[in-house]
Coordinates of C-alpha atoms in Angstrom, one line a residue:
M1 CA 0.0 0.0 0.0
A2 CA 1.3 3.4 -0.9
G3 CA 2.2 6.0 1.7
Q4 CA 1.0 9.6 1.8
G5 CA 3.7 10.9 -0.4
K6 CA 3.2 12.5 -3.8
V7 CA 5.4 12.8 -6.9
Y8 CA 5.2 15.8 -9.2
L9 CA 6.5 15.1 -12.8
I10 CA 7.5 18.7 -13.6
G11 CA 8.5 20.0 -17.0
A12 CA 11.1 22.8 -16.5
G13 CA 10.5 24.3 -20.0
P14 CA 13.4 25.2 -22.3
E15 CA 16.8 26.4 -21.1
D16 CA 15.4 29.8 -20.0
P17 CA 14.6 29.5 -16.2
G18 CA 12.0 32.2 -16.6
L19 CA 9.8 29.8 -18.6
I20 CA 9.0 27.3 -15.9
T21 CA 5.3 27.4 -15.0
L22 CA 4.1 28.9 -11.7
R23 CA 2.8 25.4 -10.8
G24 CA 6.2 23.9 -11.4
K25 CA 7.8 26.5 -9.2
A26 CA 5.3 25.9 -6.4
C27 CA 5.9 22.1 -6.6
L28 CA 9.6 22.6 -6.3
E29 CA 9.1 24.8 -3.2
E30 CA 7.0 22.1 -1.6
A31 CA 9.2 19.1 -2.3
D32 CA 11.2 17.1 0.3
V33 CA 13.4 15.8 -2.5
V34 CA 14.2 17.0 -6.0
I35 CA 15.2 14.4 -8.6
Y36 CA 16.5 16.2 -11.6
D37 CA 18.1 15.4 -15.0
A38 CA 20.7 17.1 -17.0
L39 CA 18.4 19.3 -19.2
P40 CA 16.8 21.8 -16.8
N41 CA 18.7 25.0 -16.1
P42 CA 20.4 24.5 -12.7
V43 CA 19.2 27.9 -11.6
L44 CA 15.8 26.2 -11.1
L45 CA 17.1 24.3 -8.1
R46 CA 17.1 27.6 -6.2
H47 CA 13.3 27.3 -6.0
A48 CA 13.7 24.1 -3.9
R49 CA 13.6 24.4 -0.1
P50 CA 17.1 24.8 1.3
D51 CA 16.6 21.5 3.2
A52 CA 15.3 19.6 0.2
E53 CA 17.5 16.6 -0.8
R54 CA 18.8 17.0 -4.4
I55 CA 19.4 13.9 -6.5
F56 CA 20.9 14.0 -10.0
A57 CA 19.4 11.3 -12.1
G58 CA 20.2 12.5 -15.6
N59 CA 22.1 11.1 -18.5
R60 CA 25.2 12.8 -19.9
P61 CA 27.3 11.5 -22.8
G62 CA 30.3 9.6 -21.6
A63 CA 29.2 9.5 -18.0
P64 CA 27.3 6.9 -16.0
S65 CA 23.6 7.1 -16.5
T66 CA 20.6 6.3 -14.4
P67 CA 18.6 3.4 -15.9
Q68 CA 14.9 4.1 -16.2
E69 CA 14.0 1.1 -14.1
E70 CA 16.2 2.4 -11.2
L71 CA 14.7 5.8 -11.5
N72 CA 11.2 4.4 -11.4
R73 CA 12.1 2.4 -8.3
L74 CA 13.5 5.5 -6.6
L75 CA 10.3 7.6 -7.3
V76 CA 8.1 4.8 -6.0
A77 CA 10.2 4.2 -2.9
R78 CA 10.3 7.9 -2.0
C79 CA 6.6 8.3 -2.5
R80 CA 5.9 5.2 -0.4
A81 CA 8.1 6.7 2.3
G82 CA 5.7 9.6 2.5
Q83 CA 7.9 12.2 0.8
V84 CA 6.9 14.9 -1.6
V85 CA 9.0 14.4 -4.7
A86 CA 9.7 16.9 -7.5
R87 CA 10.9 15.0 -10.6
L88 CA 12.3 17.9 -12.7
T89 CA 12.9 17.3 -16.4
G90 CA 13.7 19.6 -19.3
G91 CA 10.9 20.8 -21.6
D92 CA 7.7 18.9 -21.0
P93 CA 7.8 15.6 -19.0
I94 CA 5.6 13.7 -21.4
L95 CA 6.6 15.1 -24.8
F96 CA 9.9 13.4 -25.8
G97 CA 10.5 12.7 -22.1
R98 CA 10.5 9.8 -19.7
G99 CA 7.5 11.1 -17.8
G100 CA 5.1 8.6 -19.4
E101 CA 7.1 5.7 -18.2
E102 CA 7.5 7.2 -14.8
A103 CA 3.7 7.9 -14.6
E104 CA 3.0 4.3 -15.5
A105 CA 5.3 3.0 -12.8
L106 CA 3.8 5.3 -10.2
A107 CA 0.3 4.4 -11.2
A108 CA 1.1 0.6 -11.1
A109 CA 2.5 1.1 -7.6
G110 CA -0.5 3.0 -6.4
C111 CA 1.5 6.2 -5.8
S112 CA -0.1 9.6 -6.0
F113 CA 1.4 11.8 -8.8
E114 CA 0.6 14.8 -10.9
V115 CA 2.0 15.7 -14.3
V116 CA 3.0 19.4 -14.4
P117 CA 3.3 20.4 -18.0
G118 CA 6.2 22.4 -19.2
V119 CA 6.9 24.6 -22.3
S120 CA 8.4 22.2 -24.8
P121 CA 11.5 23.4 -26.7
A122 CA 9.8 21.9 -29.7
V123 CA 7.4 24.8 -29.5
A124 CA 9.5 27.4 -27.7
A125 CA 12.6 27.3 -30.0
P126 CA 10.7 28.3 -33.2
A127 CA 8.5 30.8 -31.3
H128 CA 11.6 32.4 -29.7
S129 CA 13.0 32.8 -33.3
G130 CA 9.8 34.3 -34.6
I131 CA 9.0 31.2 -36.7
P132 CA 5.3 30.2 -36.5
L133 CA 4.7 26.4 -36.5
T134 CA 1.4 27.0 -38.1
H135 CA 0.2 30.0 -40.1
R136 CA -3.2 30.6 -41.5
G137 CA -3.1 30.0 -45.3
L138 CA 0.5 28.6 -45.2
A139 CA 0.7 25.8 -42.8
S140 CA -2.3 24.2 -41.1
A141 CA -0.6 21.3 -39.2
V142 CA 2.4 20.5 -37.2
A143 CA 3.7 17.0 -36.2
F144 CA 6.1 16.0 -33.5
V145 CA 7.9 12.7 -34.4
T146 CA 10.4 10.7 -32.4

């Protein structure tokens, strides 16, 4: 049976730390532990409580990486221990992220979780450059493919 913990799967948005959502920031401020990967801007960790545990679980080329199964076990264990966990990923946790797999693992374990969407770089990069992904009369659809 799951404890009273909760996991927030937070999308940090693109590299610009000003583009995290207010909900994502509030979840970071609440968390007992922040588990983050290599993509979010490290400045975002300043939003975490000073006493919050910080765990790097990202993947970097040429460095040891955290297997997804191990990360899923960590999220479930911390939730079952009654902790509030902020799982911070770059962009959006579901689009091109591991958030879907993490949500499945948490649901299967009976853990409480919430997906906190983030601004995806797939949308932010072109917008920042002034390039519309769709434009009336010119482009009526956009597709994201992995």
